[in-house]
Coordinates of C-alpha atoms in Angstrom, one line a residue:
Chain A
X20 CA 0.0 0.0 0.0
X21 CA 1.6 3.3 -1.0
X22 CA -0.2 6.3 1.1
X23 CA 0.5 10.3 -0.1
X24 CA 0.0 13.0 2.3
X25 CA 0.0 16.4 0.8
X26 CA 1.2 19.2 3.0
X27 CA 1.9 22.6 2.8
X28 CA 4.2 25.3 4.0
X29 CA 2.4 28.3 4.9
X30 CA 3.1 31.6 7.2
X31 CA 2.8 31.2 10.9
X32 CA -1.1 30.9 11.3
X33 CA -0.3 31.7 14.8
X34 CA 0.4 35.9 13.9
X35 CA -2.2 37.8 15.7
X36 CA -4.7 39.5 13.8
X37 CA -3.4 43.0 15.2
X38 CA 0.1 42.1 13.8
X39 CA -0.9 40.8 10.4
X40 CA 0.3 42.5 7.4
X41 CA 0.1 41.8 3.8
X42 CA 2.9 42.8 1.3
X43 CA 1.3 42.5 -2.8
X44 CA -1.8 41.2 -0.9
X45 CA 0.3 37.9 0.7
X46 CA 1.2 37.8 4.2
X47 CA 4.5 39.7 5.1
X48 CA 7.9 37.5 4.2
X49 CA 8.9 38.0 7.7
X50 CA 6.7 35.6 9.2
X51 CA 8.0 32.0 10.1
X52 CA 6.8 29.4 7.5
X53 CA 5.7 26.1 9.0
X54 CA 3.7 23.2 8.1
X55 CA 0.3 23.6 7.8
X56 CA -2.5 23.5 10.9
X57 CA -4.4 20.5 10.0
X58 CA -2.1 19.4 7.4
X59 CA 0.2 18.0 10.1
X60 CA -3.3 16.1 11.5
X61 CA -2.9 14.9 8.2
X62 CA 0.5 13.7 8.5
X63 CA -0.4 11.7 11.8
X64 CA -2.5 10.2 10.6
X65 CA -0.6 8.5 7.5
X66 CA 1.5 7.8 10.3
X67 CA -0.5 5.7 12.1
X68 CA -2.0 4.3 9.2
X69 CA 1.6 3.1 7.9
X70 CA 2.3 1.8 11.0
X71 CA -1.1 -0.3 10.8
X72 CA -1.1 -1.1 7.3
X73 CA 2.7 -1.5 6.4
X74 CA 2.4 0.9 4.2
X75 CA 4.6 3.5 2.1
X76 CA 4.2 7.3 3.4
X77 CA 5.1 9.5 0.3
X78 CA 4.7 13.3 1.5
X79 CA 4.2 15.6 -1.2
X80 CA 3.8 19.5 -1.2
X81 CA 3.5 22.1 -3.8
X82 CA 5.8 25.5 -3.7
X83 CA 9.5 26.7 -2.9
X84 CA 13.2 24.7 -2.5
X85 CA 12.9 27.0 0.5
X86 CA 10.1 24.9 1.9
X87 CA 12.1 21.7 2.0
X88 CA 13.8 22.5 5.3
X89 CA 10.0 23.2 6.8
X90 CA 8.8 19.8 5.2
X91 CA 11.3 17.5 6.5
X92 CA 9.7 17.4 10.1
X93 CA 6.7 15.6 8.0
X94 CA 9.7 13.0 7.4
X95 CA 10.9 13.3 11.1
X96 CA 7.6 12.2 12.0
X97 CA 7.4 9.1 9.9
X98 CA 7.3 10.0 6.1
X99 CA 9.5 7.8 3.8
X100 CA 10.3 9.9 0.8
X101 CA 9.7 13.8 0.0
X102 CA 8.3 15.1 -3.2
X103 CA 8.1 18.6 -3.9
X104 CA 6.4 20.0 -6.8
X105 CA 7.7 23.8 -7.5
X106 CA 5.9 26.6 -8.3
X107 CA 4.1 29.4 -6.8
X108 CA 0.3 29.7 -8.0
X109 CA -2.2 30.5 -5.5
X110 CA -4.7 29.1 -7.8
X111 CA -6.4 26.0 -6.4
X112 CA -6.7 24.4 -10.1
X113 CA -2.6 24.6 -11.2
X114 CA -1.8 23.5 -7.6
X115 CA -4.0 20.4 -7.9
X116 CA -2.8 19.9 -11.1
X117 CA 0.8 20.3 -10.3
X118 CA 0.0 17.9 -7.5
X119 CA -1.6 15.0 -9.5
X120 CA 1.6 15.1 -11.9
X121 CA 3.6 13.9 -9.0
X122 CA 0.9 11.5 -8.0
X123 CA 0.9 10.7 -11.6
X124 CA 4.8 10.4 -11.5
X125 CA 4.3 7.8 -8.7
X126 CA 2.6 5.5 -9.9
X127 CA 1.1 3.1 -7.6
X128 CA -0.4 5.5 -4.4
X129 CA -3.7 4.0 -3.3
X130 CA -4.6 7.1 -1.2
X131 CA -4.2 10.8 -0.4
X132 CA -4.4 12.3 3.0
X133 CA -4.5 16.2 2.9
X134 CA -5.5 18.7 6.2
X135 CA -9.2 19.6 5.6
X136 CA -7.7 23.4 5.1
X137 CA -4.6 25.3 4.6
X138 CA -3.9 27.7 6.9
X139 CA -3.1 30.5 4.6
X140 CA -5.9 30.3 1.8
X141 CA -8.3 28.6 3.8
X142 CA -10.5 27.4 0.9
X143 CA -10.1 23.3 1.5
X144 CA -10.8 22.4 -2.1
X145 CA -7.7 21.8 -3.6
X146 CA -7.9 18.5 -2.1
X147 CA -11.4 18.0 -3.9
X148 CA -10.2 19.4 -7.0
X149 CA -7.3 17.2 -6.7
X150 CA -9.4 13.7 -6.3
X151 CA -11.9 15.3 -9.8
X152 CA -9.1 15.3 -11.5
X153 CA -7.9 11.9 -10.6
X154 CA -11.1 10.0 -10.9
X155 CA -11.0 9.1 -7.5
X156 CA -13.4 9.2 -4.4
X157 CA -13.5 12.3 -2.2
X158 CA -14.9 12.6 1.3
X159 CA -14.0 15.4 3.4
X160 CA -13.5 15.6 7.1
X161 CA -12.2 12.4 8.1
X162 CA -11.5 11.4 11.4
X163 CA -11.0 7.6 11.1
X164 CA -9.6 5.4 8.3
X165 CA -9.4 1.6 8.1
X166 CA -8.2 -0.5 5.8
X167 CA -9.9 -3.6 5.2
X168 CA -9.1 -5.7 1.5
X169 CA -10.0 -3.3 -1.3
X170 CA -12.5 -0.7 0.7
X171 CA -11.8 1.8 3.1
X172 CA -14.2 2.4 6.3
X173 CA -14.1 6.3 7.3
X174 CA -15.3 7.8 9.6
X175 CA -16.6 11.5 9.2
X176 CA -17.1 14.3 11.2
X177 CA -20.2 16.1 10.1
X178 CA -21.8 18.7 11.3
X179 CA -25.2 16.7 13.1
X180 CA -22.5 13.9 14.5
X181 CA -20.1 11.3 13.0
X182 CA -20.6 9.3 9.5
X183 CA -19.0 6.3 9.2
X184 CA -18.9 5.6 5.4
X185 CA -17.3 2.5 3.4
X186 CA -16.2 2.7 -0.4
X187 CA -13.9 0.7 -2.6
X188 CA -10.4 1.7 -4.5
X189 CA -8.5 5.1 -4.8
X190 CA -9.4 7.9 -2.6
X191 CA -8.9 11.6 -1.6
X192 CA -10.0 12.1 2.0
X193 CA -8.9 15.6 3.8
X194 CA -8.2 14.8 7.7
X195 CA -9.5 16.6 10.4
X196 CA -8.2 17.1 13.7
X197 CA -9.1 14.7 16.7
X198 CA -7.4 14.3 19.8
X199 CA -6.1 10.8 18.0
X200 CA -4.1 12.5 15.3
X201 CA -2.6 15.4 17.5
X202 CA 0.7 15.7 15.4
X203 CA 3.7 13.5 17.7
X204 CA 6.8 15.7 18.2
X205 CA 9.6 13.8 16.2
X206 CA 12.5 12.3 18.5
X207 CA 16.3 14.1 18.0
X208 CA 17.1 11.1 16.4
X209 CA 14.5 11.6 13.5
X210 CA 14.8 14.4 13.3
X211 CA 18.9 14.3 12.5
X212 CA 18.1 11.4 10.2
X213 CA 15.3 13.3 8.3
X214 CA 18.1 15.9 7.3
X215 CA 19.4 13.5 5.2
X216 CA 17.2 12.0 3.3
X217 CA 17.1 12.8 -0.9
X218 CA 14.1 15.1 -2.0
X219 CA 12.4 14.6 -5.4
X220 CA 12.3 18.1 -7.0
X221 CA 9.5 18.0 -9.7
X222 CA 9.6 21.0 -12.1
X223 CA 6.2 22.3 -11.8
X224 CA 3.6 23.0 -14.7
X225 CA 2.1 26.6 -15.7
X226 CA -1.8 24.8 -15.4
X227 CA -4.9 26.0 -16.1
X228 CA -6.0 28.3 -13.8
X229 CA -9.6 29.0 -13.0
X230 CA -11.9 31.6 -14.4
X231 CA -12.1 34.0 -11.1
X232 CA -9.5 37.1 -11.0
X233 CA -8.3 38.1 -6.9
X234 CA -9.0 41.7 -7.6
X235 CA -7.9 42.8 -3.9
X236 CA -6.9 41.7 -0.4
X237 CA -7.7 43.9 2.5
X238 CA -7.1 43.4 6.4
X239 CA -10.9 44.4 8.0
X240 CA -10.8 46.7 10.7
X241 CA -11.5 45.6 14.0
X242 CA -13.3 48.0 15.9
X243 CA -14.0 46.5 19.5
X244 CA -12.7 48.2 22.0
X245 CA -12.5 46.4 25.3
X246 CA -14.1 47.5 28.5
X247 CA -11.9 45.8 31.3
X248 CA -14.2 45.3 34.6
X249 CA -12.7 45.7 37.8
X250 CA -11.4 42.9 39.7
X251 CA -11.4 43.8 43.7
X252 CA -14.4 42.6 44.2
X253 CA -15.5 39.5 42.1
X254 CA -19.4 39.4 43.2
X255 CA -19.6 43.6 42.0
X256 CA -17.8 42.6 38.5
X257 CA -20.2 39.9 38.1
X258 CA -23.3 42.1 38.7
X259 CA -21.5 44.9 37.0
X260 CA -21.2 42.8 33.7
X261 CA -24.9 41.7 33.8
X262 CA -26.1 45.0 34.3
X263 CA -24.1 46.1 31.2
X264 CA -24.8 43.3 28.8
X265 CA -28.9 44.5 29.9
X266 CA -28.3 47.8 29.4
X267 CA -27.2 47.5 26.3
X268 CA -29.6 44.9 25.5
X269 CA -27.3 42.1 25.0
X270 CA -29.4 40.4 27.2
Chain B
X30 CA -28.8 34.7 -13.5
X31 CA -30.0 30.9 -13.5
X32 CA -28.9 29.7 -10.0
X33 CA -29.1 26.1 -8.7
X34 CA -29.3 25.8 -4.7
X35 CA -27.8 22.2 -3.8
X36 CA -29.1 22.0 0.3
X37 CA -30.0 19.7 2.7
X38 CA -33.8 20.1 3.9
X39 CA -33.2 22.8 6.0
X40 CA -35.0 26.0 6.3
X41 CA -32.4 28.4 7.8
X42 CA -29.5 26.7 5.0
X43 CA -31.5 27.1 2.1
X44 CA -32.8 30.3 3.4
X45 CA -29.3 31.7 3.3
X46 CA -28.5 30.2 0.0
X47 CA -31.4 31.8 -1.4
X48 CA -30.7 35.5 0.0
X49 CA -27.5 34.6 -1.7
X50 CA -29.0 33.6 -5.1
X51 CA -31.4 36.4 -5.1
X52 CA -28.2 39.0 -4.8
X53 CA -27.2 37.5 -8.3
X54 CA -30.6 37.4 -9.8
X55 CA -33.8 35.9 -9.6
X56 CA -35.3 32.9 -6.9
X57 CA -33.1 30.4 -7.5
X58 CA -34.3 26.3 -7.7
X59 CA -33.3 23.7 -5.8
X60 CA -31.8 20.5 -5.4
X61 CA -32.7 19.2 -1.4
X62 CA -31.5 16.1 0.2
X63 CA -34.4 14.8 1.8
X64 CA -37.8 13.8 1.9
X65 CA -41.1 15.9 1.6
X66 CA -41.6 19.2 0.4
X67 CA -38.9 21.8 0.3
X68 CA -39.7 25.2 2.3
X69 CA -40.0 28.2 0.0
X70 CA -41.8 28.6 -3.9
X71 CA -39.8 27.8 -6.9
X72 CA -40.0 27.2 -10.3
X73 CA -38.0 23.8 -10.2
X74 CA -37.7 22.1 -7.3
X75 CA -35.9 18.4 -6.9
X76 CA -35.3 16.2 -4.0
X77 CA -32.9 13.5 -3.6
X78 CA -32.9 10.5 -0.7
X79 CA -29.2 10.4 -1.2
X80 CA -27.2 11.2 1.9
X81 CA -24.0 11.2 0.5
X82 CA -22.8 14.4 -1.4
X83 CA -20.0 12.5 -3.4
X84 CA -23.1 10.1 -4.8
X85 CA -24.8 13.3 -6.5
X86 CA -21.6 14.5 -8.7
X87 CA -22.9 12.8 -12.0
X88 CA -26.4 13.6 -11.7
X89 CA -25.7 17.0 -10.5
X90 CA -23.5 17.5 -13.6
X91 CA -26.2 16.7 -15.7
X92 CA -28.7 18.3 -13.9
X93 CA -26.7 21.9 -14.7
X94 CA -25.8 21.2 -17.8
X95 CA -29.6 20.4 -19.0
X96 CA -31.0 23.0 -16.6
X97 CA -28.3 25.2 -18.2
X98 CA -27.6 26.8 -14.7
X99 CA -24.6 29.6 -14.1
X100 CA -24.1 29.4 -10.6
X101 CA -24.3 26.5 -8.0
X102 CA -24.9 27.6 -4.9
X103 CA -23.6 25.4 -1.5
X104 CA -23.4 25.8 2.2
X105 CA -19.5 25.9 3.4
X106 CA -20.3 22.7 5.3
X107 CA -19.6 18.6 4.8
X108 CA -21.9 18.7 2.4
X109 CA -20.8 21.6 0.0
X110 CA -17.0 20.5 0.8
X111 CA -17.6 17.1 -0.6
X112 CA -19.6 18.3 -3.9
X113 CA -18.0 22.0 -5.1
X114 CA -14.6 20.7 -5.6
X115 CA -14.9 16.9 -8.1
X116 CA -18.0 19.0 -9.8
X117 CA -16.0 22.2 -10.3
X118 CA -13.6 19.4 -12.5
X119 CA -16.6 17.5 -14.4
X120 CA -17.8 21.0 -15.3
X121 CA -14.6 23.3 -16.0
X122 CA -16.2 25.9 -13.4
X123 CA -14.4 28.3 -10.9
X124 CA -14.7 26.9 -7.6
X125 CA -14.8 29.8 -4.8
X126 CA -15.1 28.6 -1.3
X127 CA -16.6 30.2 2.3
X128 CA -18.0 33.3 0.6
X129 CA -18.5 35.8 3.1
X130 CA -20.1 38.7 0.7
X131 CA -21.4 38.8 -2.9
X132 CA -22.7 41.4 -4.9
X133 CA -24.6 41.7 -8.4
X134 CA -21.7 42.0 -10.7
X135 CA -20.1 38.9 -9.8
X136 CA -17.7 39.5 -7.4
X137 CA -17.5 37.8 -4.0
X138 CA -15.5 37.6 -0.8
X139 CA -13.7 35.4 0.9
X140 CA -11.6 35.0 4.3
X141 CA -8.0 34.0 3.9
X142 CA -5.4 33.6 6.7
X143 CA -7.6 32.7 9.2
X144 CA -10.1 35.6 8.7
X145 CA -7.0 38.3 9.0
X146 CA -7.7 39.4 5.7
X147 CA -10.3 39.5 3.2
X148 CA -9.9 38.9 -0.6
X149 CA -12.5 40.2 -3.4
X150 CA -12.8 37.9 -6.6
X151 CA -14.5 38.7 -9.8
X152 CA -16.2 35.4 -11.5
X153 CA -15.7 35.7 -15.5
X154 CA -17.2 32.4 -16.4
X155 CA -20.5 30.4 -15.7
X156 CA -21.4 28.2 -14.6
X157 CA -19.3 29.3 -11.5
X158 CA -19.5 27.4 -8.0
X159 CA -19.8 29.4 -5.0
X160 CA -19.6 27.7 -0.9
X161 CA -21.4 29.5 1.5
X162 CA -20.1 30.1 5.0
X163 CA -22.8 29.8 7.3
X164 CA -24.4 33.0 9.4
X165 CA -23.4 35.8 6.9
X166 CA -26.3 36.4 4.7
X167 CA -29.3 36.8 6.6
X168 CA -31.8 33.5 5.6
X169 CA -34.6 34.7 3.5
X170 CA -38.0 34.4 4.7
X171 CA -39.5 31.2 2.7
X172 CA -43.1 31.7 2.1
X173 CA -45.1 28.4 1.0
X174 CA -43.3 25.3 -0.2
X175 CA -42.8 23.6 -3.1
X176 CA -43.1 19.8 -4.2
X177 CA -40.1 18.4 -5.2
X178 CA -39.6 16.0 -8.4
X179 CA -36.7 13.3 -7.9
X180 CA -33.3 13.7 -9.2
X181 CA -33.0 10.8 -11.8
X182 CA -29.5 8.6 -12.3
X183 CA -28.0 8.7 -8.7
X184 CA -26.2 5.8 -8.0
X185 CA -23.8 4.4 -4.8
X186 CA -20.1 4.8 -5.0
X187 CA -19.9 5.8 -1.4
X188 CA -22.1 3.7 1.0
X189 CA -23.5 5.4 4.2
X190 CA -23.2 2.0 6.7
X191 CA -24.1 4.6 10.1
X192 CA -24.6 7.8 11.7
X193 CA -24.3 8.6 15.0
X194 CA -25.6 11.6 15.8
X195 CA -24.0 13.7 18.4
X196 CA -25.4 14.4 22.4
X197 CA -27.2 17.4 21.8
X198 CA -26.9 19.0 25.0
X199 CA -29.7 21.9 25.9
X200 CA -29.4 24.7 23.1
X201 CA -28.1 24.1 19.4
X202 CA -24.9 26.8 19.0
X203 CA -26.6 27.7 15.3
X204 CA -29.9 28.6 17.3
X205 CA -28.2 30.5 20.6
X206 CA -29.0 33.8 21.4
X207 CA -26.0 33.3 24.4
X208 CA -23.1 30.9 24.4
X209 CA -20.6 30.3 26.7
X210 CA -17.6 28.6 24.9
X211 CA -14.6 27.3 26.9
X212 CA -10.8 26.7 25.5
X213 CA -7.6 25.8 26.2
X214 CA -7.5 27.7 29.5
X215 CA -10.3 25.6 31.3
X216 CA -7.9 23.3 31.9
X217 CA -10.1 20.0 31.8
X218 CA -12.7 18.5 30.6
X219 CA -14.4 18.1 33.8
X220 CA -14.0 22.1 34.0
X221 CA -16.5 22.2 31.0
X222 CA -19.4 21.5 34.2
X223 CA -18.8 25.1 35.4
X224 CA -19.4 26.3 32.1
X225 CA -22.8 24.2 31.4
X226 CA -24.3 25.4 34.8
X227 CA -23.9 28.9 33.6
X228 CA -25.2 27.6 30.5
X229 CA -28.4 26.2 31.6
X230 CA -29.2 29.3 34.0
X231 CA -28.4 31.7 30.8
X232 CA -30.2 29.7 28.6
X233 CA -27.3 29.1 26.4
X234 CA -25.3 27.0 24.5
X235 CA -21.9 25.5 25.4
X236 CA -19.1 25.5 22.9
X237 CA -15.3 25.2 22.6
X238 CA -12.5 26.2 20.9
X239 CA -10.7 24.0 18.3
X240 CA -7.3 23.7 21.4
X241 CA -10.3 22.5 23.9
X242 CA -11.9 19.9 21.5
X243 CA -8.0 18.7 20.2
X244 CA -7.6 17.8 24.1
X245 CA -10.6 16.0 23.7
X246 CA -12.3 18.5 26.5
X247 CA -15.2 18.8 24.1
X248 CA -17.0 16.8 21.4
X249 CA -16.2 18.0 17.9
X250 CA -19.6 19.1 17.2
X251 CA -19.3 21.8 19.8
X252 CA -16.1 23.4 18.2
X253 CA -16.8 26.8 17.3
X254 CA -14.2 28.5 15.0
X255 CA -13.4 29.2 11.1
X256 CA -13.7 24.9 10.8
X257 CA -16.4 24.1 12.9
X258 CA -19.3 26.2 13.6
X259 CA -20.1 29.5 12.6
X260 CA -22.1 31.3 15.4
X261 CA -23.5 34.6 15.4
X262 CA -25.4 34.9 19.2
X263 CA -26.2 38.1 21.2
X264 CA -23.9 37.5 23.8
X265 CA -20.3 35.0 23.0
X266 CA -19.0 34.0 26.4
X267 CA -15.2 33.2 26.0
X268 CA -13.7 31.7 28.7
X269 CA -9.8 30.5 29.0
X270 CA -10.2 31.1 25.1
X271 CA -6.3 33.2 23.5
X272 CA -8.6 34.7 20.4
X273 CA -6.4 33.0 17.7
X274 CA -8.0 34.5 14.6
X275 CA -9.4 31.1 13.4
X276 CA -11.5 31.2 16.4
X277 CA -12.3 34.7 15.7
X278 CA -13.1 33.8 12.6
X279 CA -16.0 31.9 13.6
X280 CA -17.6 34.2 15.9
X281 CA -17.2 37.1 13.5
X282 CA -21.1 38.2 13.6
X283 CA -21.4 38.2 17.4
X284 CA -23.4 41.1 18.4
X285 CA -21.2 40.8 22.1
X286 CA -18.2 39.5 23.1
X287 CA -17.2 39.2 26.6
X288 CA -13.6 37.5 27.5
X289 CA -12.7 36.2 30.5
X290 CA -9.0 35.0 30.9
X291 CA -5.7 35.7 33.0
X292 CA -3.7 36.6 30.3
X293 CA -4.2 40.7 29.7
X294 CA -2.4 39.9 26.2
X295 CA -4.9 37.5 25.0
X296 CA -6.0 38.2 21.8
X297 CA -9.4 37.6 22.3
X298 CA -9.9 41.5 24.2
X299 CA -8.9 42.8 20.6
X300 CA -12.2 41.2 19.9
X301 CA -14.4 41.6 23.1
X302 CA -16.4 44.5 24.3
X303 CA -16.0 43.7 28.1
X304 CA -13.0 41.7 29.1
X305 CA -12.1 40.1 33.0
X306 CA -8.6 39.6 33.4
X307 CA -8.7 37.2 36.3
X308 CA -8.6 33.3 36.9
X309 CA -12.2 32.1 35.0
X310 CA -12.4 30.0 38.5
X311 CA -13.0 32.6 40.3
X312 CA -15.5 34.8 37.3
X313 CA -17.6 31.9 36.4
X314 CA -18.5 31.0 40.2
X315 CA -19.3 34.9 40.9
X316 CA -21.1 34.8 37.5
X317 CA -23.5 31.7 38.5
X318 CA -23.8 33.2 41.7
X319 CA -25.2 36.7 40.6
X320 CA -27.5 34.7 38.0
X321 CA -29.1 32.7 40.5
X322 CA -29.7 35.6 42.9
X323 CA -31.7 37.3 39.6
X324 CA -33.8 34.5 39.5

């Protein structure tokens, strides 16, 4: 079984709003790039799902040679090889495209795992676009993933519960986060070892990109200001707080 | 412009989609998963039994392509997640995901980096595929319903073996006027008890932030944020919540925000219009205390 867990290097999703800033409508260079929020769930849980199935774990991401030094903790945690596909489109099409080249390339991967969202677009379909343009299955949200002959049985976190879903050959599934697939911090050892190891570059491919122009990107204003309550006397800053929220007919 | 609505039977998600459709143009039609009539008047109206969105990709496709519709309107939810992206493929069309605005001329917003910025497309082809996030357009009122005629040639690629539907505890979060929502600060699950006895006396609903439902302090369902769910309530309680903006992200159209947590630098008071800097051990007690005393 090969398994393919796409991941992505994005700027620290951690900035605070208040010290966000764009530069040519991206987020600043300065910011630290790292691997993507649920994209390391993702990670985990190709892990784990190596581990269970004795399986191949073939990470693959989509941008900069600058990346690679981010991406190598996804091999510190448990990845075999590294494939990165270079380029630098935004648009959700060319990077799915660029993406099923290298699956393409491949050959033999049974399944991709991607984060249900990267943290710097946020749109979660590239994943979805991704599968279209394989022909395979797509179900999003996963939070479970057994393997049992030819069919997969999935569970999925919806919005009215869980779904657990079966269905048979190649598949796209983007991975959400669980307490079970909280990424594991890789050992020293791994880590050093993970340094080493070759990375596939993959010239990337110009694409198709899709019919919808970014004609701006703008931070919004927040205009909250925050009224701190008085803490001397908890019982008066509790009455004090529901007097206000009824005042002001919050309440 | 000739808009399809793809929706589960439900009035306040359709009821948003169509306040969407009717910014672009006429009353849409509709595609509902589920049985009986679907709320609201429309020229075509269809129904499906099929649970799974990834089963309705080829009927879907022909459905637009016959119907000769230019937008396809989703929910930015499991559902529209699992169709917008394999039938923005089949049908060459743009796929633009949680729209937070729209207007006339085809253009639409969108949150990026975790709701820190915004980003304005324009849409130059049809049929174009837009997903909806939740509690920005105010659901239209639906007058009368509609009888639905079945989709024809949906088959099973994905089978549906269960569903277990989550402990609804008091209040939904999409239906709360108050919510108190607990994160990483609370410390503990068991913690979450202080919060659902201010809960019940408010008549509110309990939620959590995404680092409270990773430590398995709270079931998924109850994560509120940019990927779980979008609330807009009165009053948002956040307790032992920092304010990372994907959390802010989801609480974006609450009327009042009040933040309770022992870190002054929390960026949750860049949000909140009445903050408590003090141990929420010590504010939720004194909170439950004064409630009770209103009673």
């Amino acid at each position: 079984m090969h398994i393919a867990v796409l991941a992505k290097v994005v700027p620290d999703y951690e900035v605070p709003s208040a010290d966000f800033e764009l530069t040519d409508s991206r987020a600043h260079s300065r910011y630290t790039r790292m691997i993507g929020l649920y994209d390391e769930n993702a990670i985990e849980t190709g892990v784990q799902l190596k581990e269970a199935c004795k399986a191949k774990l073939t990470i693959i991401s989509y941008g900069k040679t600058e990346d690679i030094s981010v991406l190598r903790k996804a091999i510190a945690m448990g990845g075999d090889a590294l494939h990165l596909v270079m380029g630098d489109s935004d648009d959700p099409f060319v990077i799915a495209e660029n993406l099923k080249m290298a699956i393409d390339g491949l050959g033999d991967v049974d399944l991709v795992l991607a984060g249900q969202q990267s943290a710097d677009m946020d749109r979660g379909v590239v994943h979805s676009i991704l599968a279209g343009m394989l022909g395979w299955q797509f179900l999003p949200q996963i939070s479970r993933i057994q393997s049992e002959g030819d069919l997969w049985m999935v569970a999925q976190a919806h919005e009215n519960g869980t779904r657990n879903l079966q269905f048979s050959g190649k598949g796209v599934l983007s991975i959400t986060s669980i307490p079970e697939n909280v990424p594991r911090i890789p050992v020293v050892r791994a880590i050093f070892a993970a340094k080493k190891k070759p990375v596939e570059k993959i010239e990337g491919i110009p694409g198709t990109p899709m019919n919808a122009k970014e004609v701006s990107v703008e931070i919004p204003k927040m205009e909250s200001v925050c009224e701190f309550l008085p803490i001397e006397d908890m019982a008066e800053t509790a009455t004090t707080l529901l007097s206000k929220l009824r005042e002001e007919r919050y309440l | 412009m000739k808009t399809l609505i793809v929706e589960v039977m439900d009035t306040k998600r359709i009821g948003e989609l169509v306040t969407v459709g009717r910014i672009f143009g006429d009353t849409p039609d509709i595609l509902a998963l589920g049985t009986g009539d679907v709320p609201g008047t429309y020229t075509k109206a269809y129904f499906t039994d099929t649970a799974v969105g990834a089963n309705l990709i080829d009927p879907l496709v022909d459905l637009i392509r016959e119907g000769d519709y230019q937008l396809v309107l989703l929910s930015a939810t499991t559902l529209g997640t699992e169709i917008a992206g394999p039938l923005g493929v089949r049908l060459g069309a743009p796929v633009l995901s949680e729209v937070i605005g729209a207007s006339a001329d085809m253009t639409v917003t969108r949150p990026i980096y975790g709701g820190k910025a915004v980003a304005t497309f324009t849409i130059s082809q049809a049929p174009a595929i837009l997903t909806v996030r939740r509690k920005y357009f105010e659901p239209a009122d639906l007058a009368g319903t509609t009888t639905p005629v079945p989709l024809t040639g949906t088959g099973t690629t994905i089978t549906l073996i269960s569903e277990e539907a989550a402990k609804s505890e008091g209040i939904p979060l999409e239906d709360a006027e108050v919510i108190v929502s607990g994160g990483r600060g609370m410390g503990s699950g068991e913690n979450f008890t202080l919060l659902r006895e201010m809960a019940a006396i408010l008549n509110a609903a309990v939620g959590a932030s995404r680092g409270a439902v990773d430590e398995g302090w709270a079931a998924p369902t109850l994560q509120i944020g940019q990927t779980g769910n979008i609330v807009a309530p009165s009053v948002y309680l956040a307790v032992g919540i920092s304010g990372a903006s994907q959390h802010l992200a989801g609480i974006a159209n609450a009327k009042c925000v009040v933040a309770v947590n022992k870190d002054e630098d929390a960026n949750i008071f860049k949000r909140a219009r009445f903050g408590i800097v003090e141990d929420y051990k010590k504010v939720v007690p004194a909170l439950i205390q004064a409630l009770k005393e209103e009673q």
